[in-house]
Structure formats: structure tokens, C-alpha cells
CSV table of C-alpha atoms in Angstrom, one decimal:
chain,number,residue,atom,x,y,z
H,1,MET,CA,-15.8,28.7,0.2
H,2,ASP,CA,-15.1,25.1,1.2
H,3,ASP,CA,-13.8,25.4,4.7
H,4,SER,CA,-13.0,21.7,5.1
H,5,ARG,CA,-9.8,19.9,6.0
H,6,SER,CA,-9.6,18.4,2.5
H,7,ALA,CA,-10.0,21.9,0.9
H,8,ARG,CA,-7.0,23.0,2.9
H,9,ALA,CA,-5.0,19.9,1.9
H,10,ALA,CA,-5.7,20.6,-1.7
H,11,LEU,CA,-4.5,24.1,-1.3
H,12,GLY,CA,-1.4,22.7,0.4
H,13,VAL,CA,-0.5,20.6,-2.5
H,14,THR,CA,-1.0,23.5,-4.9
H,15,LEU,CA,1.1,25.8,-2.8
H,16,ALA,CA,3.9,23.1,-2.5
H,17,ARG,CA,4.1,23.0,-6.3
H,18,SER,CA,4.2,26.8,-6.6
H,19,ALA,CA,6.8,27.0,-3.8
H,20,GLY,CA,8.9,24.5,-5.8
H,21,GLU,CA,8.7,26.7,-8.9
H,22,ILE,CA,10.0,29.7,-6.9
H,23,ALA,CA,12.7,27.6,-5.4
H,24,ARG,CA,13.9,26.2,-8.8
H,25,ARG,CA,14.1,29.7,-10.2
H,26,TRP,CA,16.4,30.8,-7.4
H,27,PHE,CA,18.3,27.5,-7.4
H,28,ASP,CA,19.2,28.1,-11.0
H,29,THR,CA,20.5,31.7,-10.6
H,30,SER,CA,23.8,33.1,-9.5
H,31,ALA,CA,22.0,36.1,-8.0
H,32,LEU,CA,21.2,34.3,-4.8
H,33,THR,CA,22.6,35.9,-1.7
H,34,VAL,CA,22.9,34.2,1.7
H,35,GLU,CA,22.6,35.8,5.1
H,36,ALA,CA,23.2,34.4,8.5
H,37,LYS,CA,20.3,34.5,11.1
H,38,GLN,CA,20.9,35.0,14.8
H,39,ASP,CA,21.4,31.3,15.3
H,40,GLY,CA,24.0,31.1,12.6
H,41,SER,CA,21.8,29.2,10.1
H,42,PRO,CA,21.6,30.5,6.5
H,43,VAL,CA,18.6,32.3,5.0
H,44,THR,CA,18.1,33.4,1.4
H,45,GLN,CA,15.7,35.5,-0.7
H,46,ALA,CA,14.2,32.2,-1.8
H,47,ASP,CA,13.3,31.2,1.8
H,48,ARG,CA,11.5,34.5,2.4
H,49,GLU,CA,9.7,34.7,-0.9
H,50,ILE,CA,8.4,31.2,-0.6
H,51,GLU,CA,7.1,31.6,2.9
H,52,GLN,CA,5.5,35.0,2.0
H,53,HIS,CA,3.8,33.4,-1.0
H,54,ILE,CA,2.3,30.6,1.1
H,55,ARG,CA,1.3,33.0,3.9
H,56,ASP,CA,-0.5,35.3,1.4
H,57,ALA,CA,-2.4,32.4,-0.1
H,58,VAL,CA,-3.4,30.9,3.2
H,59,ALA,CA,-4.6,34.4,4.4
H,60,GLN,CA,-6.6,34.8,1.2
H,61,HIS,CA,-8.3,31.4,1.3
H,62,PHE,CA,-8.5,30.7,5.1
H,63,PRO,CA,-8.0,34.0,6.9
H,64,THR,CA,-8.9,32.7,10.4
H,65,ASP,CA,-6.2,30.0,10.4
H,66,SER,CA,-3.0,30.3,12.4
H,67,PHE,CA,0.4,30.2,10.6
H,68,LEU,CA,3.8,29.2,11.9
H,69,GLY,CA,6.8,29.5,9.5
H,70,GLU,CA,10.5,29.6,9.8
H,71,GLU,CA,11.2,33.1,8.5
H,72,PHE,CA,8.5,35.4,10.0
H,73,GLU,CA,6.6,35.8,13.2
H,74,GLU,CA,3.8,33.4,14.0
H,75,THR,CA,0.2,34.5,13.2
H,76,ILE,CA,-2.4,33.4,15.7
H,77,GLY,CA,-5.9,32.8,14.2
H,78,THR,CA,-9.3,31.8,15.6
H,79,SER,CA,-10.0,28.6,13.7
H,80,GLN,CA,-8.9,25.1,14.8
H,81,TYR,CA,-6.3,24.9,12.1
H,82,ARG,CA,-2.6,25.9,12.0
H,83,TRP,CA,-0.3,25.8,9.0
H,84,ILE,CA,3.3,25.0,9.7
H,85,VAL,CA,5.8,25.7,6.9
H,86,ASP,CA,9.5,25.3,6.2
H,87,PRO,CA,9.9,27.2,2.9
H,88,ILE,CA,13.2,25.5,2.2
H,89,ASP,CA,14.2,22.6,4.3
H,90,GLY,CA,17.9,22.0,3.7
H,91,THR,CA,18.9,25.6,3.0
H,92,LYS,CA,22.6,24.6,3.4
H,93,SER,CA,22.1,22.0,0.6
H,94,PHE,CA,20.2,24.6,-1.5
H,95,VAL,CA,22.9,27.2,-1.3
H,96,HIS,CA,25.6,24.7,-2.2
H,97,GLY,CA,23.9,23.4,-5.2
H,98,VAL,CA,22.6,20.1,-3.7
H,99,PRO,CA,19.2,19.4,-5.3
H,100,LEU,CA,17.7,17.4,-2.3
H,101,TYR,CA,16.3,20.4,-0.5
H,102,ALA,CA,12.5,20.5,0.0
H,103,ASN,CA,9.4,22.6,0.6
H,104,LEU,CA,7.5,21.4,3.6
H,105,ILE,CA,3.9,22.2,4.5
H,106,ALA,CA,1.9,20.7,7.3
H,107,LEU,CA,-1.7,21.3,8.6
H,108,GLN,CA,-2.5,20.9,12.2
H,109,GLU,CA,-6.1,20.5,13.4
H,110,LYS,CA,-6.3,21.1,17.1
H,111,GLU,CA,-3.4,19.0,18.4
H,112,GLU,CA,-3.2,16.6,15.5
H,113,ILE,CA,-1.2,16.9,12.2
H,114,VAL,CA,-3.7,16.0,9.6
H,115,PHE,CA,-2.0,16.8,6.4
H,116,GLY,CA,1.6,17.1,5.2
H,117,VAL,CA,3.5,17.5,2.0
H,118,ILE,CA,7.2,17.1,1.1
H,119,ASN,CA,8.0,18.7,-2.3
H,120,ILE,CA,11.5,18.1,-3.7
H,121,PRO,CA,11.4,20.3,-6.8
H,122,ASN,CA,14.7,19.5,-8.4
H,123,ALA,CA,14.1,15.8,-8.1
H,124,ASP,CA,10.5,16.1,-9.4
H,125,ILE,CA,9.1,14.4,-6.2
H,126,LEU,CA,5.9,15.5,-4.5
H,127,MET,CA,4.8,13.4,-1.5
H,128,HIS,CA,1.7,14.2,0.5
H,129,ALA,CA,-0.7,12.5,2.9
H,130,GLU,CA,-4.0,13.4,4.5
H,131,ARG,CA,-5.1,11.6,7.6
H,132,GLY,CA,-7.0,8.5,6.7
H,133,LYS,CA,-6.3,8.8,2.9
H,134,GLY,CA,-2.9,7.3,2.5
H,135,CYS,CA,0.5,8.5,1.5
H,136,TRP,CA,1.1,9.4,-2.2
H,137,LYS,CA,4.3,10.1,-4.2
H,138,ASN,CA,3.7,11.6,-7.5
H,139,GLY,CA,0.2,10.2,-7.7
H,140,THR,CA,1.1,6.7,-6.6
H,141,ARG,CA,0.3,5.3,-3.2
H,142,VAL,CA,3.4,4.3,-1.3
H,143,HIS,CA,4.2,2.1,1.8
H,144,VAL,CA,7.1,1.6,4.1
H,145,SER,CA,9.3,-1.4,3.8
H,146,ASP,CA,8.6,-4.7,5.4
H,147,ARG,CA,12.1,-5.4,6.7
H,148,THR,CA,12.0,-6.5,10.4
H,149,GLU,CA,15.7,-6.6,11.3
H,150,LEU,CA,18.4,-4.0,11.5
H,151,ASP,CA,20.8,-6.2,9.5
H,152,GLY,CA,20.7,-4.6,6.1
H,153,ALA,CA,18.4,-1.8,7.1
H,154,TYR,CA,19.2,1.7,5.8
H,155,VAL,CA,19.2,4.3,8.6
H,156,MET,CA,19.3,7.9,7.5
H,157,ALA,CA,20.9,10.9,9.3
H,158,THR,CA,20.6,14.6,8.4
H,159,TRP,CA,24.1,15.1,9.8
H,160,LEU,CA,26.4,13.2,12.1
H,161,GLU,CA,27.8,16.1,14.2
H,162,ASP,CA,25.4,15.4,17.1
H,163,TRP,CA,25.6,11.6,17.0
H,164,HIS,CA,27.5,9.8,19.7
H,165,PRO,CA,30.3,7.7,18.2
H,166,ASP,CA,29.1,4.6,20.0
H,167,VAL,CA,25.7,4.9,18.3
H,168,ILE,CA,27.4,4.7,14.9
H,169,VAL,CA,29.5,1.7,16.0
H,170,ASP,CA,26.5,-0.1,17.3
H,171,LEU,CA,24.3,0.5,14.3
H,172,HIS,CA,27.1,-0.8,12.1
H,173,ALA,CA,27.6,-3.8,14.4
H,174,ALA,CA,23.9,-4.6,14.0
H,175,GLY,CA,24.3,-4.6,10.2
H,176,ALA,CA,22.6,-1.4,9.5
H,177,VAL,CA,23.7,0.8,6.6
H,178,LEU,CA,24.1,4.5,7.8
H,179,ARG,CA,23.8,7.2,5.2
H,180,THR,CA,23.4,11.0,5.4
H,181,TRP,CA,20.6,11.5,2.9
H,182,GLY,CA,18.9,13.6,5.5
H,183,ASP,CA,16.5,16.4,5.9
H,184,ALA,CA,13.1,15.8,4.2
H,185,TYR,CA,14.6,13.5,1.6
H,186,GLY,CA,15.4,10.9,4.2
H,187,TYR,CA,11.8,10.9,5.5
H,188,MET,CA,10.5,10.5,1.9
H,189,MET,CA,12.8,7.5,1.5
H,190,VAL,CA,11.4,5.9,4.6
H,191,ALA,CA,7.8,6.5,3.6
H,192,CYS,CA,8.2,4.9,0.2
H,193,GLY,CA,10.2,1.9,1.5
H,194,GLN,CA,13.7,2.9,0.2
H,195,ALA,CA,15.0,3.2,3.7
H,196,GLU,CA,14.0,1.7,7.1
H,197,ALA,CA,14.6,4.7,9.5
H,198,ILE,CA,15.8,8.3,9.8
H,199,VAL,CA,17.0,9.8,13.1
H,200,ASP,CA,17.2,13.6,13.9
H,201,TYR,CA,18.7,14.6,17.1
H,202,THR,CA,18.3,18.3,16.6
H,203,THR,CA,15.2,19.8,14.9
H,204,GLN,CA,12.7,22.7,14.9
H,205,THR,CA,8.9,22.4,14.8
H,206,TYR,CA,8.7,23.2,11.1
H,207,ASP,CA,11.4,20.6,10.2
H,208,LEU,CA,9.2,17.7,11.3
H,209,ALA,CA,5.6,18.9,11.2
H,210,PRO,CA,4.6,17.0,8.0
H,211,MET,CA,6.3,13.8,9.0
H,212,PRO,CA,3.9,12.2,11.4
H,213,VAL,CA,1.0,12.0,9.0
H,214,ILE,CA,3.2,11.2,6.0
H,215,ILE,CA,5.0,8.3,7.8
H,216,GLU,CA,1.9,7.0,9.5
H,217,GLU,CA,-0.2,7.1,6.4
H,218,ALA,CA,2.5,5.1,4.7
H,219,GLY,CA,2.2,2.4,7.4
H,220,GLY,CA,5.3,3.5,9.5
H,221,MET,CA,5.9,5.1,12.9
H,222,PHE,CA,7.0,8.5,13.9
H,223,THR,CA,8.0,9.5,17.5
H,224,SER,CA,10.4,11.7,19.4
H,225,LEU,CA,13.6,10.1,20.7
H,226,ASP,CA,11.9,9.4,24.0
H,227,GLY,CA,9.2,7.4,22.2
H,228,ALA,CA,6.4,10.0,22.4
H,229,ARG,CA,4.1,10.6,19.4
H,230,ASP,CA,5.4,14.2,19.2
H,231,PHE,CA,6.9,16.3,16.4
H,232,ASP,CA,7.6,19.4,18.5
H,233,CYS,CA,10.2,18.4,21.1
H,234,GLY,CA,13.4,19.1,19.2
H,235,ASN,CA,14.1,15.6,17.8
H,236,GLY,CA,12.5,12.8,16.0
H,237,ILE,CA,12.7,9.3,14.5
H,238,ALA,CA,10.7,7.9,11.6
H,239,SER,CA,10.7,4.2,10.7
H,240,ASN,CA,8.9,1.4,9.0
H,241,GLY,CA,7.6,0.5,12.5
H,242,ALA,CA,9.2,-2.9,12.6
H,243,VAL,CA,12.7,-1.6,13.4
H,244,HIS,CA,11.5,1.4,15.5
H,245,ASP,CA,12.3,0.0,18.9
H,246,SER,CA,15.6,-1.5,17.8
H,247,VAL,CA,16.8,1.8,16.4
H,248,LEU,CA,15.5,3.8,19.4
H,249,LYS,CA,17.4,1.5,21.8
H,250,ILE,CA,20.7,2.2,20.1
H,251,VAL,CA,20.3,6.0,19.3
H,252,ASN,CA,19.3,6.8,22.9
H,253,GLN,CA,22.7,5.9,24.4
H,254,GLY,CA,25.6,8.2,24.9
């Protein structure tokens, strides 16, 4: 068995596609039931089925790897690799019939995210990146935009409930266009040059795990809101790099 990083990345792409097939099957049925977790966030049969499917495949092919997912307890392995999975990123969108939900898979090698995939099955978009090999959308290599000013820049938000009103006012004053095409879809837009930045004030580890490698391999920048190169501190910002500091300066007020 090939025990390399690239073998794991290839499995990750395959699993993202099969996760998308499961998600689409549930998305198109009226039999979906929604439960509330302890934190009040929704969970469905689709979330659990997808995560179990990915867990089983990883355990079969790479049984010594660790695994962190949204729906089940973390599995601690003995290898230097950890899989981080959000079976359905944007479950609220999913259960309300919005087709911009995603399947997220990331691979961490020691402390570094070395592979990530965003699969948006109902939009037929699969974006993936492996460290040092570029960022790819449906087989075509993509790159962030070259816009250097906030004037005319598109800045994405997953939601606006936790945004300070002054941040919105100041972004508009700088000429930025603020839109809520958030969750993973917004990060995909940044990576392929359709938007300049996305800001998340409230996140979990599995929400952002694929984003550092995807954004950086597309030529952009990913940090926490305090400017650290960290996906695991409860917030994040991705950009084309050129507007990163300008956006950070505005969104850190309030």
C-alpha cells in the first residue's frame, strides 16, 4: 500500500466525490430529518452518513491515521497524519434547499495542512490543493485575483450576526462590495479569483481546515483575525493577499 501524502490526497478527492453523491441523494429527498445538537446547530442523517463513510474508508486504507470530524469523537492514531472532516459545511443551507453547501476534507501532516478539498456537489464544483502542487477547480488550475485595492473588492461573509456595524460601514466606505455567499463557497470564490476576501468571526476547526492549503496554493493568504497563520483558533480570513492587511485592519475593530 502506498503510504505517501499524495496517496492520501488521491483518496481525499475520491472520498469528496462519494460524499457528494450521498449528500445529493439526501438533498433531493423529503425524508430528511433535522435534529438539534447540544450547541443548537442542526445535524441530519446526511451529516452522519457522510462522515461515517469517510471514516470507514480512511480506517481501511490508512488505519494508523488520526481523524477529527464534526459528528463523532476524535480518533487518535500513531502516524504523523490527521484527517479533518466537515461532512456537510453549511448544514443550515442544506436543510433549507440552498445548493451551496459543501463537503470538506483536509489532511494535516504534523502541524501543517498539506491537502484540502472543497466539494460543492449541487454546483458540480470540486476544488482541491496539495502542498506544492497548486490549486485546482474541476481539473483547471486556479489563482486568486490581482486586485490591490478595497475599492471594488468583493468581501464575503458567512453571516453578519457577529459583525460589528462599524465594520460594515467602513468596508462600504472603502468601496468594498459585501456579500454573504459564505461557508466554503466563499473560500472557493477567493481561491479562483471571483472574490477578494472572506471573513469568518466564528468557526470550528473542521470549518477552516482545508482553507490554508487551498488559498495559499492559489496564491493567496489565510490567517486568523489576529494575523497568525492558524486555522484552529475560532476565526479566519482568506484573501488574495494584496488586500489582506486592509481587510484585517477594518474587521478587527469593534
